[in-house]
Coordinates of C-alpha atoms and ligand atoms in Angstrom, one line a residue:
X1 CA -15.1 42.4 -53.1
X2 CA -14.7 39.8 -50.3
X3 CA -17.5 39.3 -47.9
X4 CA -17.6 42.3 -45.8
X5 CA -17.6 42.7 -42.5
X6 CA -21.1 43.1 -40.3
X7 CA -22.5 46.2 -39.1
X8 CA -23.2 45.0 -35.7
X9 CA -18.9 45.1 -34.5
X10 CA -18.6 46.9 -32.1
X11 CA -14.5 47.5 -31.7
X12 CA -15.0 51.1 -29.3
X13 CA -13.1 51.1 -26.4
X14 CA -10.6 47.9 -28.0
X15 CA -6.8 48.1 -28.0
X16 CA -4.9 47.5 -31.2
X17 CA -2.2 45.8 -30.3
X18 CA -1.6 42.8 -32.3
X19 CA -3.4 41.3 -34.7
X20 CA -3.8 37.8 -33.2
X21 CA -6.9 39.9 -31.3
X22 CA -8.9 40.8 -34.6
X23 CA -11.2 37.8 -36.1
X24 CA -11.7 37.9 -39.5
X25 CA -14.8 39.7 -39.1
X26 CA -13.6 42.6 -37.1
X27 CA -10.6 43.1 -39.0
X28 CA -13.2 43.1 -42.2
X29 CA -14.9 45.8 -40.2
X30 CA -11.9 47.8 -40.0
X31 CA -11.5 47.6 -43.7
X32 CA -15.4 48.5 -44.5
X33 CA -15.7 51.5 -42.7
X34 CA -12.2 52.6 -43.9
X35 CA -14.0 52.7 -47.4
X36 CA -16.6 55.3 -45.9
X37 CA -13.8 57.4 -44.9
X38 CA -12.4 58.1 -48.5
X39 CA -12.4 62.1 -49.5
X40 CA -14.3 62.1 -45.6
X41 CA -13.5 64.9 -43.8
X42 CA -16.5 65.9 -41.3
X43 CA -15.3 67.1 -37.6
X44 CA -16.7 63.8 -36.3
X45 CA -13.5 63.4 -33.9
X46 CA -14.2 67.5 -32.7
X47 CA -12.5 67.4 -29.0
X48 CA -10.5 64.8 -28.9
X49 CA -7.1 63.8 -28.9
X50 CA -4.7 61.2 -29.9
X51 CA -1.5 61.2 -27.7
X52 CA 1.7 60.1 -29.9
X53 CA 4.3 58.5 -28.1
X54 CA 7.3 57.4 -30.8
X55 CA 10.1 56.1 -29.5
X56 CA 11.7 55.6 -32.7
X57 CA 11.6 56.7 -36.0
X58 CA 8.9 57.2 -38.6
X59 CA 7.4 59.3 -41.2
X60 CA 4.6 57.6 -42.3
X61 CA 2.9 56.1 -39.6
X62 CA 3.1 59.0 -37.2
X63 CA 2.1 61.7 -39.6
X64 CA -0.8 60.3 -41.2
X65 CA -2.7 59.6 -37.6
X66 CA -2.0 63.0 -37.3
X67 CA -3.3 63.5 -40.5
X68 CA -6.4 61.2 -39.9
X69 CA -7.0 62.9 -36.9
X70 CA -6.8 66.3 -37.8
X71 CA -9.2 66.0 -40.6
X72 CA -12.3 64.5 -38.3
X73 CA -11.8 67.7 -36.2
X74 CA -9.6 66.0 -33.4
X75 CA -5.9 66.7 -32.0
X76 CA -3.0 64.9 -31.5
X77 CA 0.1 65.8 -29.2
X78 CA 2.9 64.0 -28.4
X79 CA 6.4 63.6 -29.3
X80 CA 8.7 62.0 -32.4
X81 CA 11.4 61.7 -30.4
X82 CA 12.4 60.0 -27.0
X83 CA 15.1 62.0 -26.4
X84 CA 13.0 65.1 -25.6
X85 CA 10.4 63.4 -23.1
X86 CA 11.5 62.4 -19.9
X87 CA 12.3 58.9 -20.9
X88 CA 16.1 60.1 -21.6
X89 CA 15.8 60.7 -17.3
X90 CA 14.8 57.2 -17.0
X91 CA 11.0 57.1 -16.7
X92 CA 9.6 54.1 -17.6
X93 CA 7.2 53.1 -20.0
X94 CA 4.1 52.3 -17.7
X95 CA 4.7 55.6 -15.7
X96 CA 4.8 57.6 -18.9
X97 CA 1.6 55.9 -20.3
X98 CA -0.3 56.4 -16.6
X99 CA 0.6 60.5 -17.4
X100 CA -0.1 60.6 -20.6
X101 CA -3.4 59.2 -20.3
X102 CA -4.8 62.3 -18.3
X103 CA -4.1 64.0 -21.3
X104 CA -5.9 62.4 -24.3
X105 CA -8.5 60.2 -25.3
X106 CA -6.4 57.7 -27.5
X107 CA -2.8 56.3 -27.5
X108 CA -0.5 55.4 -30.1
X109 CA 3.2 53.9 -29.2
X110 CA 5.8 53.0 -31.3
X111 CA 8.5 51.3 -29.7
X112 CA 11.8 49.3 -30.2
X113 CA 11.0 46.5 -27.7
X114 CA 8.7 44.0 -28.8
X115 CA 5.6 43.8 -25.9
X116 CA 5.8 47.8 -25.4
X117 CA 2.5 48.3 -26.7
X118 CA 1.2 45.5 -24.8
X119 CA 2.1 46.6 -21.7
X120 CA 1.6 50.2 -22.7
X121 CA -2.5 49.2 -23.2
X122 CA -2.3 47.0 -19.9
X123 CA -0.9 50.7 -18.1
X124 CA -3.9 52.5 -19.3
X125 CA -7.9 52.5 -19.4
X126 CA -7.8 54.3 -22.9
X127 CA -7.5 52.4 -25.9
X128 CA -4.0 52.0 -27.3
X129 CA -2.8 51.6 -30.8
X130 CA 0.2 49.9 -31.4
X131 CA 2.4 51.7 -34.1
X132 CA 5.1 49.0 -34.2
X133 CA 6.8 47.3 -31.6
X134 CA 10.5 45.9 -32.5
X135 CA 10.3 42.7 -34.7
X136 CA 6.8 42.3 -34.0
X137 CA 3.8 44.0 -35.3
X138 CA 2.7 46.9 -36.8
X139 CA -1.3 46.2 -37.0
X140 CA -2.5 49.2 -39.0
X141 CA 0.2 49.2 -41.6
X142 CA -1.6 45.3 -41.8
X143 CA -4.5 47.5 -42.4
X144 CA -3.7 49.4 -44.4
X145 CA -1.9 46.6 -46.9
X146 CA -5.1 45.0 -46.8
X147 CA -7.1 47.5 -47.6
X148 CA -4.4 48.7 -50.7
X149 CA -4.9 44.7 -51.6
X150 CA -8.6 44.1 -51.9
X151 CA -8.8 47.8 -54.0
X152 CA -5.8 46.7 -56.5
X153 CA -7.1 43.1 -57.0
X154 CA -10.9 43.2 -55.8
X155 CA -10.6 40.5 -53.0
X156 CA -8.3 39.1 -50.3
X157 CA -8.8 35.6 -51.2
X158 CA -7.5 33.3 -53.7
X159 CA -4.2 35.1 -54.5
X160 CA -0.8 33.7 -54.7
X161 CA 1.1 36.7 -52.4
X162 CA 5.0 36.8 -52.2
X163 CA 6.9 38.4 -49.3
X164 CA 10.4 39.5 -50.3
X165 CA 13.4 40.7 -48.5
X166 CA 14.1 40.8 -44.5
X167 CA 11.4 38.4 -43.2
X168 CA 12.8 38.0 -40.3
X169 CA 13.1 41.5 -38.6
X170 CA 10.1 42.7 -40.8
X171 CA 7.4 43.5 -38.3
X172 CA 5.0 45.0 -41.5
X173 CA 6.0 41.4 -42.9
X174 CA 5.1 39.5 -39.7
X175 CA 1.5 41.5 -39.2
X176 CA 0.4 41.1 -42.4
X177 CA 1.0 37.5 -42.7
X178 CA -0.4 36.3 -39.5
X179 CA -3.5 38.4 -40.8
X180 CA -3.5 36.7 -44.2
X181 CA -4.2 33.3 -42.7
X182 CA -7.8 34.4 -41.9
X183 CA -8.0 34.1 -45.9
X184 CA -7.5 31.5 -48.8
X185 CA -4.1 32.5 -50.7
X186 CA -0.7 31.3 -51.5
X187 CA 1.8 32.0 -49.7
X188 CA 5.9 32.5 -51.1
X189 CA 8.7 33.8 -48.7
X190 CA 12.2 35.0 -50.6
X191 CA 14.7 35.7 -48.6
X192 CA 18.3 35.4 -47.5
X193 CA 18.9 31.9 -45.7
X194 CA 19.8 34.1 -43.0
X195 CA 16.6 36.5 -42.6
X196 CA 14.3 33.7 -43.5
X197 CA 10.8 34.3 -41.2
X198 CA 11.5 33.0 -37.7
X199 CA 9.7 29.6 -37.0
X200 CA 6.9 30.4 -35.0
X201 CA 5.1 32.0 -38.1
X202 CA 6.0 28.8 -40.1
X203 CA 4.3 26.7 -37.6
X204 CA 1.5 29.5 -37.6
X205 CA 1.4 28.9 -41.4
X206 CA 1.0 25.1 -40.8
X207 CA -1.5 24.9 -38.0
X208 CA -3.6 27.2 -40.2
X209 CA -3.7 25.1 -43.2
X210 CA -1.9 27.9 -45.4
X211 CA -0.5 26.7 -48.4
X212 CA 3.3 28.3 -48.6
X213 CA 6.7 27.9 -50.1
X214 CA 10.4 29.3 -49.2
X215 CA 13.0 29.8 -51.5
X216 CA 16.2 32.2 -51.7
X217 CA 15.8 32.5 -55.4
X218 CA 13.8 35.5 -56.4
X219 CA 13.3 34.4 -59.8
X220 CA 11.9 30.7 -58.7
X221 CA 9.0 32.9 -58.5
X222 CA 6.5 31.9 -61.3
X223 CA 4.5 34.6 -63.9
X224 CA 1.0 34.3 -62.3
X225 CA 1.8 35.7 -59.0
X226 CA -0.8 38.5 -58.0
X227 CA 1.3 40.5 -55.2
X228 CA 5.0 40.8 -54.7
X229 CA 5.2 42.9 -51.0
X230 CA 9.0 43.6 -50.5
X231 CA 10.4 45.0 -47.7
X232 CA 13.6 47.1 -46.8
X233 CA 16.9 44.6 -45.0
X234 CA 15.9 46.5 -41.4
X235 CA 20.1 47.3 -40.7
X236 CA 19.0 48.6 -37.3
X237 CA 17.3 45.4 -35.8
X238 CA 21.0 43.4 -36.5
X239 CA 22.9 42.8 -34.0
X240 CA 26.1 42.5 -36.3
X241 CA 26.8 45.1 -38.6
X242 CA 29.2 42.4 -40.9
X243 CA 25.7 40.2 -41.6
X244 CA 23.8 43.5 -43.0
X245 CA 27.1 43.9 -45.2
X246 CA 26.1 40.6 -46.6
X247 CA 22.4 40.7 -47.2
X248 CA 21.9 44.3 -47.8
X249 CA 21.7 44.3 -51.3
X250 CA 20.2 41.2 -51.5
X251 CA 17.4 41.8 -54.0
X252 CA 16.5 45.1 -56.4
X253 CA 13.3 44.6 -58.2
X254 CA 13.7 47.0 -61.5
X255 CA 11.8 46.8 -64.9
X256 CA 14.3 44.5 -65.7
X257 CA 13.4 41.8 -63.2
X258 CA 9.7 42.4 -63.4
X259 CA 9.3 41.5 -67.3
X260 CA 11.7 38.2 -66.4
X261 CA 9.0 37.3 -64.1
X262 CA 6.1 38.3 -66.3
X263 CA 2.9 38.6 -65.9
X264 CA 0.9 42.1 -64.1
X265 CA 1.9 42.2 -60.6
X266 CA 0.8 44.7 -57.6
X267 CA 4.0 45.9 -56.1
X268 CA 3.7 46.6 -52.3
X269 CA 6.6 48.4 -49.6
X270 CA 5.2 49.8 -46.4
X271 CA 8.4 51.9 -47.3
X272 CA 10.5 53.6 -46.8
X273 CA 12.3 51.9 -49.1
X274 CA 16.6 52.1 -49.7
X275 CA 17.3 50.6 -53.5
X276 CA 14.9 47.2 -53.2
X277 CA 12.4 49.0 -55.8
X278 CA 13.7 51.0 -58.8
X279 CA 12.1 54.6 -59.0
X280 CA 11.9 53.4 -62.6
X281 CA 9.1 51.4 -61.5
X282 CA 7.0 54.6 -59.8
X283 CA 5.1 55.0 -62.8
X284 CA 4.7 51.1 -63.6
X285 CA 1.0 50.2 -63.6
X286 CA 0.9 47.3 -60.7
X287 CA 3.6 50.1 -58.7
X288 CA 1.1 50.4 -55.1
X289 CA 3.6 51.5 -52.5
X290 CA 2.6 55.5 -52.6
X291 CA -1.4 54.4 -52.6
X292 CA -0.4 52.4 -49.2
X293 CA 0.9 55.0 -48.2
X294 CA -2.4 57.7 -49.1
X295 CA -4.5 54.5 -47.6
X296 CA -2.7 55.2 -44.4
X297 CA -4.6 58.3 -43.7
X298 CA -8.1 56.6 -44.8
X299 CA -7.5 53.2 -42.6
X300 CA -6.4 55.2 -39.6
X301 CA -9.2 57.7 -39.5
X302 CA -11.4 54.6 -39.7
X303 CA -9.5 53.0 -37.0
X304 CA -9.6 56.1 -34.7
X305 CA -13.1 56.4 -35.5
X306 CA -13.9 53.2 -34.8
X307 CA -11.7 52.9 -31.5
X308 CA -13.5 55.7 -29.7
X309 CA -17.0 54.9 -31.1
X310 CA -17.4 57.5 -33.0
X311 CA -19.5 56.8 -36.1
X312 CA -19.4 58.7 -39.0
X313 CA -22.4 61.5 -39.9
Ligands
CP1 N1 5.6 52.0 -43.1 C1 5.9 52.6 -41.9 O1 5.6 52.2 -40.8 O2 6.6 53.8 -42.1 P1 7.2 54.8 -41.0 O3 8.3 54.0 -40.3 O4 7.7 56.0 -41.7 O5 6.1 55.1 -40.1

């Protein structure tokens, strides 16, 4: 294992917002006491509630807080859809946070505007957990992809990592690498010339130090790479239907391409995924996308815990 996180963090009573708020050592924390939640399911969280505020899509995410919740003992409410609150009479964001606040302990948003959860947590005394906003982050899916990393390959430093796919609308993609330059590894971006990761994380990448490398070329990818995280071509972020026509099927990883590569990969989707993965590759060895999906459950009842300062018994 990497060096772990202290005991003394205290993170009760922070927002999750974006990742750029997390040192190395807090987000280390997160990832410690996530391992003291596996197969944990004591009613630590007994009386509280996590208000769930999706303003777009998702399976994953949303049910396994509700998951993670539910098994400490606590309650969520909320709603999956927009349509049926009183957003779809116009209410805005603020006034619904400032409502739903007198009705839990904890919020979760997931929104389509990039910001949303910021100003969600800047409406509210509670703590809120961003559950993806737009383009931008999605902080515990970074979790969680950690966490799936440093159990598949025993550490979080000293790997060469490759992101494939959409890296420009890719919020999972954009969280996780921001994260990743708290740590020593190498860095390869494959996409489309025209979903190539928007500049500000390159010059993110080059004030940090991180060593990286973009090309359009899947297969410029060499044999000793350790993680390959693809990601789905996000058709609802473009703004012109004709450019998704052109990229959509830009890349399909199948048993095919993985033996051209070589070597014994750890294959990582936040998923869902459409056809960049081959279910031929469900039961290959390095496949990791259905663990980060189980490890959603673990990170976010360490999260919640951790969030209303609540320690495990
Ligand atoms: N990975 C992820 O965020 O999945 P959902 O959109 O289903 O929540």
């Amino acid at each position: 294992m990497t060096s772990k996180g202290t005991d003394t963090i205290s993170l009760a009573g922070r927002d999750l917002v974006s990742m750029r708020d997390f040192s190395r050592e807090e987000l280390l924390a997160f990832l410690d006491a996530a391992e003291g939640f596996e197969g944990y399911d004591q009613p630590i969280l007994a009386g509280k509630i996590l208000g769930t505020l999706f303003f777009e899509p998702s399976t994953r995410t949303h049910l396994s807080f509700t998951a993670a919740m539910q098994r400490l003992g606590g309650q969520a409410l909320g709603f999956a859809d927009a349509k049926i609150s009183s957003t779809a009479k116009g209410e805005s964001l603020a006034d619904t946070i400032r409502v739903v606040e007198n009705y839990c302990d904890i919020i979760l948003v997931r929104h389509p505007l990039e910001g949303a959860a910021r100003l969600s947590a800047e409406s509210t005394r509670l703590p809120v957990i961003n559950a993806g906003d737009g383009t931008n982050q999605h902080p515990t899916q970074t979790l969680l992809d950690l966490y799936t990393i440093r159990q598949k390959r025993g550490r979080l430093d000293n790997l060469k990592i490759a992101f494939v796919g959409d890296l420009k609308y890719s919020r999972t993609v954009h969280s996780l690498i921001e994260t990743l330059t708290h740590f020593d590894n190498e860095i390869f971006l494959i996409s489309p010339q025209s979903l190539r990761i928007p500049a500000d994380f390159i010059e993110e990448l080059d004030a940090r130090g991180t060593i990286y490398s973009e090309d359009e070329d899947f297969f410029s990818l060499a044999s000793d790479v350790d993680i390959l995280y693809t990601t789905r071509i996000q058709q609802e972020r473009f703004p012109d239907p004709v450019e998704y026509e052109k990229v959509k099927n830009a890349y399909r990883i199948d048993r095919a391409t993985l033996d051209k590569i070589g070597g014994s990969v750890t294959l990582m989707h936040p998923l869902p995924r459409l056809n960049e993965i081959a279910t031929e590759l469900d039961d290959y060895p390095g496949a990791a996308y259905f663990d980060q999906a189980r490890n959603g459950v673990t990170v976010r009842k360490a999260v919640l815990s951790l969030l209303l300062g609540i320690d495990r018994v």
